[in-house]
Short mmCIF file of C-alpha atoms and ligand atoms in Angstrom, two decimals:
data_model
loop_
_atom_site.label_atom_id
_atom_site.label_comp_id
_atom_site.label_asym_id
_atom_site.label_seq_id
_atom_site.Cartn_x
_atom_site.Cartn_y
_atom_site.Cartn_z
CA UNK F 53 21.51 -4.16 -15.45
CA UNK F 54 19.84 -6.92 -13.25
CA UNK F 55 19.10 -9.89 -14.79
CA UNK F 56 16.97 -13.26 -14.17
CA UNK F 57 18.13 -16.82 -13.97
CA UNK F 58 17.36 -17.18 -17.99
CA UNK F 59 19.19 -14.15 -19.23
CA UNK F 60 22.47 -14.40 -16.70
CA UNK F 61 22.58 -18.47 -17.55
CA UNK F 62 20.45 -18.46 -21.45
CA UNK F 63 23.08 -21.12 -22.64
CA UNK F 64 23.11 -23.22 -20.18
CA UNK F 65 19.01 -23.79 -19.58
CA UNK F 66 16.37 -25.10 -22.30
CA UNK F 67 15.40 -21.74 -23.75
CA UNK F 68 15.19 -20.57 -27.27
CA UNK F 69 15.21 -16.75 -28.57
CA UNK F 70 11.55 -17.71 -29.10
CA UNK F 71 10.75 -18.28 -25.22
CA UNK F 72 9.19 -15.37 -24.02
CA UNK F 73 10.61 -14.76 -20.99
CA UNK F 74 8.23 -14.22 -18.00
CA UNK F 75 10.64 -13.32 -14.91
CA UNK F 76 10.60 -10.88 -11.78
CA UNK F 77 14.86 -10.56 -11.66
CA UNK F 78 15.14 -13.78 -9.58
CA UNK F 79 18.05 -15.38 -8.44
CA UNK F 80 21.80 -13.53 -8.18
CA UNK F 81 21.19 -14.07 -4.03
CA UNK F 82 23.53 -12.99 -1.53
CA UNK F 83 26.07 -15.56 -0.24
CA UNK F 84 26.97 -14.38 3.10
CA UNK F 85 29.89 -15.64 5.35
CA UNK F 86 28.61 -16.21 8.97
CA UNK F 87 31.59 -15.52 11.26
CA UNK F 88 28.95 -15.69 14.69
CA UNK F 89 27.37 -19.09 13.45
CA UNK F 90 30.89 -20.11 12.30
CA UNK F 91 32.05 -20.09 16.25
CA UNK F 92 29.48 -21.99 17.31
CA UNK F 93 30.32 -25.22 15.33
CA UNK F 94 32.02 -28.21 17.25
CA UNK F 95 34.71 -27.76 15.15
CA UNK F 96 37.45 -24.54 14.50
CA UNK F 97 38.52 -23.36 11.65
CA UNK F 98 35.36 -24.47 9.11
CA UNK F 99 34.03 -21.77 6.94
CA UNK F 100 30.47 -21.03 6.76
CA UNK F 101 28.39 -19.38 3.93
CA UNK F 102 24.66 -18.87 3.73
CA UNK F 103 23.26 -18.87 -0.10
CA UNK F 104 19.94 -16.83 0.98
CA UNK F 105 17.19 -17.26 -1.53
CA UNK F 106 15.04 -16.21 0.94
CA UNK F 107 15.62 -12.82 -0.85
CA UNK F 108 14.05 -14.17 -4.40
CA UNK F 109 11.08 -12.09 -5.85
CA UNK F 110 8.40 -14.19 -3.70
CA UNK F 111 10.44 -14.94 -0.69
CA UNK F 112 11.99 -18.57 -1.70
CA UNK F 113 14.26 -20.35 -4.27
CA UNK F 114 11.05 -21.89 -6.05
CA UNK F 115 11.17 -18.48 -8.22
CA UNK F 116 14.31 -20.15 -10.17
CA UNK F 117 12.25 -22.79 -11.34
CA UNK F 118 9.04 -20.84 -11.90
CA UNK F 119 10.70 -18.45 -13.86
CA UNK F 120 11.75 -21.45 -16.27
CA UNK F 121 9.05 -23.49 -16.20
CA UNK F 122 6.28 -20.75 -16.63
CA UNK F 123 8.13 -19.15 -19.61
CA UNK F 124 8.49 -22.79 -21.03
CA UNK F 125 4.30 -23.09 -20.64
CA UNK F 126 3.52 -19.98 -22.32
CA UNK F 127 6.32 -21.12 -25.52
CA UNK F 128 3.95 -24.41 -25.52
CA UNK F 129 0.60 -22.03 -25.46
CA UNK F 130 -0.67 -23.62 -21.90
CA UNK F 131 -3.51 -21.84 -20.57
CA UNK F 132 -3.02 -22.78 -17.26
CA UNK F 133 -0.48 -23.97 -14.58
CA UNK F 134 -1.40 -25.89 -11.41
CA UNK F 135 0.82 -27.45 -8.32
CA UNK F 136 0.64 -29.40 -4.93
CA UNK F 137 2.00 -27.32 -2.65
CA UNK F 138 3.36 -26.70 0.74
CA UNK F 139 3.32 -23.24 0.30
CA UNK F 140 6.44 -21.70 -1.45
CA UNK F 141 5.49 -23.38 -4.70
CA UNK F 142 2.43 -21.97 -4.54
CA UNK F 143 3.29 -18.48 -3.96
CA UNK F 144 5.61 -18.68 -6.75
CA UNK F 145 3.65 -20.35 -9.39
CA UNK F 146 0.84 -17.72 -8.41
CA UNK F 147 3.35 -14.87 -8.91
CA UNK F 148 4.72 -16.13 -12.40
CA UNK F 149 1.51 -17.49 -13.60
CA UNK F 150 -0.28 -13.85 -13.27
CA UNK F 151 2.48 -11.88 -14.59
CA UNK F 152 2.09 -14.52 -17.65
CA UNK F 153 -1.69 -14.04 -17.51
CA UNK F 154 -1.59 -17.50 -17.08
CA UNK F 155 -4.56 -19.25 -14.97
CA UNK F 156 -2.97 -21.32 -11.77
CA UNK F 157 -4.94 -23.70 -9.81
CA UNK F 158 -2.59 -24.80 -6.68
CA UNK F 159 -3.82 -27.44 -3.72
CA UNK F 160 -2.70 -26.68 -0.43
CA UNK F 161 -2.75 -29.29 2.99
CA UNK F 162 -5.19 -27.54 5.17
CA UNK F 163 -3.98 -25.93 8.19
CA UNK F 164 -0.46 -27.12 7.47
CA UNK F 165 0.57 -24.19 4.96
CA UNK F 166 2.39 -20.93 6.53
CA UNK F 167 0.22 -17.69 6.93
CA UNK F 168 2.52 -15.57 4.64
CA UNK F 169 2.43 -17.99 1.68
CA UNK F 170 -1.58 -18.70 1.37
CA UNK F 171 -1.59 -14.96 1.33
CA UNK F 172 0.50 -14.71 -1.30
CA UNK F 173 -1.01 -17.45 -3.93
CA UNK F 174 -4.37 -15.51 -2.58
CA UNK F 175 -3.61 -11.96 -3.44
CA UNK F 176 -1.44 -13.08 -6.57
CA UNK F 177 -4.90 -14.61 -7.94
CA UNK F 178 -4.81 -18.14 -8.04
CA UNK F 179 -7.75 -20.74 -7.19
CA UNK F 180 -6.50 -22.14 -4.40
CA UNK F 181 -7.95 -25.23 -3.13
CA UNK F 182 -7.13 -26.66 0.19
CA UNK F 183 -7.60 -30.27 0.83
CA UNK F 184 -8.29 -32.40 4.21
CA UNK F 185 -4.88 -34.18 3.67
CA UNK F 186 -1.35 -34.18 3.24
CA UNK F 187 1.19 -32.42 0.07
CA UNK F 188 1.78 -35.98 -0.76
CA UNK F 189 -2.18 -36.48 -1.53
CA UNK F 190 -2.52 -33.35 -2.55
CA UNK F 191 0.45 -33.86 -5.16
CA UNK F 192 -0.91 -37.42 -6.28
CA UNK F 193 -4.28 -35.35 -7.74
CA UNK F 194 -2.34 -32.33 -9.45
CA UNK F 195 -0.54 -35.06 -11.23
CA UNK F 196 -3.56 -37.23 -12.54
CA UNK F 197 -5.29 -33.95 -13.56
CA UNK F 198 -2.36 -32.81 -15.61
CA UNK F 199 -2.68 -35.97 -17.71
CA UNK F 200 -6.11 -35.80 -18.22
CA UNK F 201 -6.44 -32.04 -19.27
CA UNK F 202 -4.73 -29.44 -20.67
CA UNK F 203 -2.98 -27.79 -17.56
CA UNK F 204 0.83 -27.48 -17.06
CA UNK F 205 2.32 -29.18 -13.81
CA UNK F 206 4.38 -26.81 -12.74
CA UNK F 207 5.64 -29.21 -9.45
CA UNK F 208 9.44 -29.93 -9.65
CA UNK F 209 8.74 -33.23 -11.33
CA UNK F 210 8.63 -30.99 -14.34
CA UNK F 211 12.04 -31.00 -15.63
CA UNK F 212 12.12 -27.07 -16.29
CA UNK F 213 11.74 -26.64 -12.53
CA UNK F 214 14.91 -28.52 -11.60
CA UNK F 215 16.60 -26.42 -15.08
CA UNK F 216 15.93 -23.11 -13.19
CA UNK F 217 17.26 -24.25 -9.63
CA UNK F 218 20.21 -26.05 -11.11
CA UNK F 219 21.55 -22.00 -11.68
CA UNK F 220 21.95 -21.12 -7.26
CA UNK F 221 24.93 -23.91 -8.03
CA UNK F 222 26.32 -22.02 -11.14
CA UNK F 223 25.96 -19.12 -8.72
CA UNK F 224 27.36 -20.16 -5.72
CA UNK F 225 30.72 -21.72 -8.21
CA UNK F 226 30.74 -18.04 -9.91
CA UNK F 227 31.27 -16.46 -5.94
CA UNK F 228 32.83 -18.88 -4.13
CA UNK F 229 34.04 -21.83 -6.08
CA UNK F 230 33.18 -25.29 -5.27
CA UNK F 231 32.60 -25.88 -1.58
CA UNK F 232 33.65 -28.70 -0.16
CA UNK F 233 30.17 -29.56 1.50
CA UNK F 234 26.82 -28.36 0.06
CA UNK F 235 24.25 -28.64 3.09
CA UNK F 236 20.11 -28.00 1.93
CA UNK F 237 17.02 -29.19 3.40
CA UNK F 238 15.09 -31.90 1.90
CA UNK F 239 11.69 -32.11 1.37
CA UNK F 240 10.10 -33.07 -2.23
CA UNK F 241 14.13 -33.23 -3.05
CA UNK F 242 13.80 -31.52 -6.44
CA UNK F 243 16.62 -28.98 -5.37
CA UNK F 244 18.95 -31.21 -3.95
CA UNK F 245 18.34 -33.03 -7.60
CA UNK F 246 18.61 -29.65 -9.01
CA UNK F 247 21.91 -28.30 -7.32
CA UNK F 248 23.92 -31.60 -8.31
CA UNK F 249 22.92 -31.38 -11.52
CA UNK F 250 23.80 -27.99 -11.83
CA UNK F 251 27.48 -28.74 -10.49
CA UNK F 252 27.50 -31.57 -12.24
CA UNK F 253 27.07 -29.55 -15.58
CA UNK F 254 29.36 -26.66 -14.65
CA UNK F 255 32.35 -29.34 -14.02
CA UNK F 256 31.58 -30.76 -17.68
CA UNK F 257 32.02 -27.26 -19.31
CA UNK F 258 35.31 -26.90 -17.49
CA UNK F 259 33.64 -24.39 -14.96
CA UNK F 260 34.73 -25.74 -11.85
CA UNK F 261 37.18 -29.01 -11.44
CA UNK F 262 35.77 -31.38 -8.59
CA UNK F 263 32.21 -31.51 -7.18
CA UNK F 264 31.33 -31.08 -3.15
CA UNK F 265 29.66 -33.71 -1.17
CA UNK F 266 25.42 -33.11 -1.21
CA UNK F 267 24.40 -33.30 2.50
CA UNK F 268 20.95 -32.97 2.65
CA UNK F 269 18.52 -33.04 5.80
CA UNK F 270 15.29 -34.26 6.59
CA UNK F 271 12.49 -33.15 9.72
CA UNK F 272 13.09 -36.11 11.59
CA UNK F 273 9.32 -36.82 11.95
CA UNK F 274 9.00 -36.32 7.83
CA UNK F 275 12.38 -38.37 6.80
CA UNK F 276 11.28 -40.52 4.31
CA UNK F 277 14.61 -40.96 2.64
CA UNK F 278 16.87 -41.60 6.04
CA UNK F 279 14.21 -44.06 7.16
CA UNK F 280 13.88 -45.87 3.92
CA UNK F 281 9.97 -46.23 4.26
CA UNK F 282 7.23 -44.05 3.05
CA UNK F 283 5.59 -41.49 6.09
CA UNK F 284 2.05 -41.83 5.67
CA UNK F 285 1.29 -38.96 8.32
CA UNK F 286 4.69 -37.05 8.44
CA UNK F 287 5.07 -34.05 11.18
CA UNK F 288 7.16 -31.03 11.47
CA UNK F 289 7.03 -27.60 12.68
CA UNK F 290 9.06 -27.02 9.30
CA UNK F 291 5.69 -27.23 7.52
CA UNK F 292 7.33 -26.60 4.36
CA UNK F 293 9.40 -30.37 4.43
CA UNK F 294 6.32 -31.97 5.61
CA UNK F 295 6.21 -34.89 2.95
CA UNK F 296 6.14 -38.37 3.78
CA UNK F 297 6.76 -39.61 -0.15
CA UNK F 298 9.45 -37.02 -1.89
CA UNK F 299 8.99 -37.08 -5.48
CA UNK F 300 12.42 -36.89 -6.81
CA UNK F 301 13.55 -39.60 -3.83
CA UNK F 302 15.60 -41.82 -6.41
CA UNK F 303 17.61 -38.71 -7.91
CA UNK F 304 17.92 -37.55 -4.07
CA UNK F 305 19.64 -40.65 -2.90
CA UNK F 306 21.66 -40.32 -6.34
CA UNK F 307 23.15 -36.79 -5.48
CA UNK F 308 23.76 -38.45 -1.92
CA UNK F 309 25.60 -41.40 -3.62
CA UNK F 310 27.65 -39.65 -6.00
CA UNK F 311 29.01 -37.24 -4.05
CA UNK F 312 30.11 -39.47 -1.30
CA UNK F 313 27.44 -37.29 1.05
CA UNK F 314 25.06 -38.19 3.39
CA UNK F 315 20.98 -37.66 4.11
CA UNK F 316 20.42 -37.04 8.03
CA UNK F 317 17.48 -35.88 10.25
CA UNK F 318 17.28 -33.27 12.26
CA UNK F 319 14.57 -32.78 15.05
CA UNK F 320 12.59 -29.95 15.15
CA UNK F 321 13.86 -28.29 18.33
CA UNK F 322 17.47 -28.33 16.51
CA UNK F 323 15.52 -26.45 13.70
CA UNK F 324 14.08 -24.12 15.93
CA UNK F 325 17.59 -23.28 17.74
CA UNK F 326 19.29 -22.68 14.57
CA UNK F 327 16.56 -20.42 13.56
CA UNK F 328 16.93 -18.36 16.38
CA UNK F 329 20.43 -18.52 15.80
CA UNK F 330 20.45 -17.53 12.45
CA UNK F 331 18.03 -14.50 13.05
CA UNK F 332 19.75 -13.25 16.31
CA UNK F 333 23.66 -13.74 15.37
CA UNK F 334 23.67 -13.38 11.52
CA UNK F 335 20.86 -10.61 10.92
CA UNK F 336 19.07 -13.57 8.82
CA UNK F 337 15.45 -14.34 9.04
CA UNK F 338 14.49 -18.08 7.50
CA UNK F 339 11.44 -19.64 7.57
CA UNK F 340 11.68 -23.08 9.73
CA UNK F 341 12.41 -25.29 7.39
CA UNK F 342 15.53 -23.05 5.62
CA UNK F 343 17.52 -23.33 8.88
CA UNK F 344 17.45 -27.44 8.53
CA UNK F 345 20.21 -26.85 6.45
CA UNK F 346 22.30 -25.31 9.32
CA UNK F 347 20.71 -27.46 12.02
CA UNK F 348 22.23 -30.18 10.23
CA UNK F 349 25.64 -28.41 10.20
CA UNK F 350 25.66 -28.03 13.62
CA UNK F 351 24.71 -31.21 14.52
CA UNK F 352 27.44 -32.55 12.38
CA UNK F 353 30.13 -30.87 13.70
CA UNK F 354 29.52 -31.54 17.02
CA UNK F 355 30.29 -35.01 15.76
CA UNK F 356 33.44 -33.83 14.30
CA UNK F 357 32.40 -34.74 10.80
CA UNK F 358 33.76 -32.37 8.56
CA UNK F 359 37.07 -33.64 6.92
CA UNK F 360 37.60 -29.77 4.89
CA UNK F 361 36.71 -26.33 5.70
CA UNK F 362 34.77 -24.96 3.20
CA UNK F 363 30.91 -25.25 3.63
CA UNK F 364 27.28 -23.50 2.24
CA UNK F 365 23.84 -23.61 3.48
CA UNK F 366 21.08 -23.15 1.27
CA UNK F 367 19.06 -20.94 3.10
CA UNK F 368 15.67 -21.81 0.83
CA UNK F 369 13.01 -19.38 2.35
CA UNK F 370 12.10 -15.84 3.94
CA UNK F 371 11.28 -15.73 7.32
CA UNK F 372 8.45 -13.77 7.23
CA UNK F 373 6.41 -16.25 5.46
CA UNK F 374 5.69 -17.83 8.42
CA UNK F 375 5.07 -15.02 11.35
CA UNK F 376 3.58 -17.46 13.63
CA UNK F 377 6.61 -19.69 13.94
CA UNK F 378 8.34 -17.07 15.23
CA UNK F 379 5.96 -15.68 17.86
CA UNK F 380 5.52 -19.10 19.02
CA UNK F 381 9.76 -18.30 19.34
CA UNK F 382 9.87 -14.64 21.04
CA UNK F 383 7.84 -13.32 24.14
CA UNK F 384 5.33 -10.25 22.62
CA UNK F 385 6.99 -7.14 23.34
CA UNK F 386 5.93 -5.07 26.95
CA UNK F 387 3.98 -2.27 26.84
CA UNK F 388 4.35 0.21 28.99
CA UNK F 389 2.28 3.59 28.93
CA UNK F 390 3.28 6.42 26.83
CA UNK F 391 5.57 8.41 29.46
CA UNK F 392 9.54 8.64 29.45
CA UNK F 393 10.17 7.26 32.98
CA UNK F 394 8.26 4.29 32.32
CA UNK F 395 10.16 3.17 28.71
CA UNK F 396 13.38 4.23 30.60
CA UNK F 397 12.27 1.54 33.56
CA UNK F 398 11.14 -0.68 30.87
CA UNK F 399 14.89 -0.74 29.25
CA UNK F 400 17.31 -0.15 31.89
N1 F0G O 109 12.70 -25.23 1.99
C1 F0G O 109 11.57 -24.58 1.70
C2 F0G O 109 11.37 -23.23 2.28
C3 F0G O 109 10.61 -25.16 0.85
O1 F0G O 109 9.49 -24.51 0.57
C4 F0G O 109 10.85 -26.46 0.34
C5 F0G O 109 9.87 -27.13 -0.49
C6 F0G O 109 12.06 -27.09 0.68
C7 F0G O 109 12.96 -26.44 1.51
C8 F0G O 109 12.41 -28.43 0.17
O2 F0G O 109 12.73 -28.41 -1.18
O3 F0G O 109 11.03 -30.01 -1.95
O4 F0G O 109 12.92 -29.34 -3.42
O5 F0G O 109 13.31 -30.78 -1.43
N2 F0G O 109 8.70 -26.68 -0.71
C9 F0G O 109 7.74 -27.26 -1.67
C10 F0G O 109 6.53 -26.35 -1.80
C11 F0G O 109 7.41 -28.67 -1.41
O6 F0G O 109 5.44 -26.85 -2.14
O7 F0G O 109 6.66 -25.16 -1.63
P1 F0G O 109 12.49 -29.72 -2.06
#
């Protein structure tokens, strides 16, 4: 029988036979080898494995958390659940809230949020709200009106967010093993926080023995952390890592620290190249920001950086969220009228 993230991991997250448990059979994603991608690194004989959450319920690894935190709000009787959002959150918190029959109120950044996911948080019934600004304004407001009524933040500064992501580590250990290198884009950095937490945890109940190095990457025009300074107007064609302030910076810098890692950027035409890559030599369609993770790996070992072999890439969200990125990608398709000698001079 499928199971969620609660049921395959109950001991191991901050549940109770009293939650009830609202989930749509997240998590247990594919982790794929990718032999093509694997020969295009600077350096032989690495191995390469994509965790793909773009195959969660609603399209990204936010459905760990939700799954988690929107049980946890209907345990505390919450009426309501509202987020700042880039998009994925969004769509997610939507999705869980209604299957709760939970209100959710979510705040967008105009014009800056992917087609596929404003549908989503749309048809899934939530108020959406989108504001002249950025996530990080946007994410300032959810939190002051979570303090002053009774509405459950369901952003990933609420610890049962980061409980619910922590399990794609448990997962990945449970396939694979530990990796040496765990590469994942950075944007709000609650699942970088979430991931080394989650190894950290497994190597206390004897799961795994040693811990990989956390090498996380930022949109070089929305790198906060790299830079050291706050972006007060961050850009990015990876709309959904377009913060200038991450939330969970200090715990970002910690998983960074610990592991011996590193935080780099990556510019948006190496995001762009390793989506195309991704889609045309692997058979795996991300959404911009996903393929940060394996912009980053390329970039790196062109430098010759990796010391051991083994390496994953978070792959955080579907592709088709964001159908304009990729036309802006392709050239439309011909068309040609409806008669065989013109497709066969079309193709040959
Ligand atoms: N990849 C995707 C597809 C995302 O949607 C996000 C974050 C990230 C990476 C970065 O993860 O914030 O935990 O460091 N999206 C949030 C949202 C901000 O509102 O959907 P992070």
């Amino acid at each position: 029988m499928p199971r969620g993230v609660i049921e395959r991991y109950r001991t191991l997250l901050p549940v109770t036979r009293k939650t009830p448990v609202v989930t749509l059979l997240e998590g247990s994603t594919p982790l794929i080898r990718a032999k093509r991608l694997e020969k295009e690194l600077g350096q032989k004989g690495l191995e390469l494995y994509l965790k793909y959450e773009g195959v969660n319920p609603t399209g990204s690894f936010k459905d760990r958390g939700m799954t988690v935190a929107v049980s946890k709000a209907l345990e505390e009787k919450a009426r309501a659940v509202i987020c700042a959002s880039t998009g994925n959150t969004s769509a997610s918190a939507a999705a869980y809230a209604g299957r709760a029959g939970l209100r959710c109120v979510v705040l967008v950044p105009k014009a800056k949020i992917a087609l596929g996911k404003l549908a989503q948080a749309l048809v899934h019934g939530a108020d959406v709200v989108a504001i002249n600004g950025n996530f990080d304004q946007a994410l300032r407001m959810v939190v002051e009106i979570s303090r002053t009524r009774r509405i459950t933040l369901v952003n990933s500064i609420n610890p049962n967010r980061i409980e619910g992501q922590k399990t794609a580590a448990f997962e990945i250990c449970d396939d694979l093993g530990v990796p040496d290198y765990h590469a994942i884009p950075v944007g709000n950095a609650g699942n970088i926080t979430a991931y080394w937490k989650g190894y950290r945890e497994y190597r206390a109940k004897g799961k795994i023995s040693r811990l990989p190095k956390m090498i996380g990457f930022q949109a070089l025009g929305a790198s906060p952390i790299v830079q050291g300074r706050v972006f007060r107007n961050p850009k990015t064609v990876a709309t959904a890592i377009r913060i200038g302030n991450p939330a969970s910076w200090q715990s970002a810098v910690r998983a960074r620290e610990e592991s011996g890692g590193l935080i780099d950027t990556v510019t948006d035409r190496e995001i762009l190249s390793a989506y195309r890559m991704l889609a045309s030599l692997e058979g795996i369609f991300v959404e911009p920001a996903s393929a940060a993770s394996v912009a980053g790996v390329l970039k790196l070992s062109r430098k010759k950086f990796f010391k051991k072999k083994r390496i994953v890439c978070v792959l955080t969200g579907h592709g088709l969220k964001d159908p304009d990125a990729a036309f802006k990608q392709v050239s439309p398709p011909r068309t040609v009228k409806a008669e065989l000698k013109r497709v066969l001079e079309a193709i040959l």
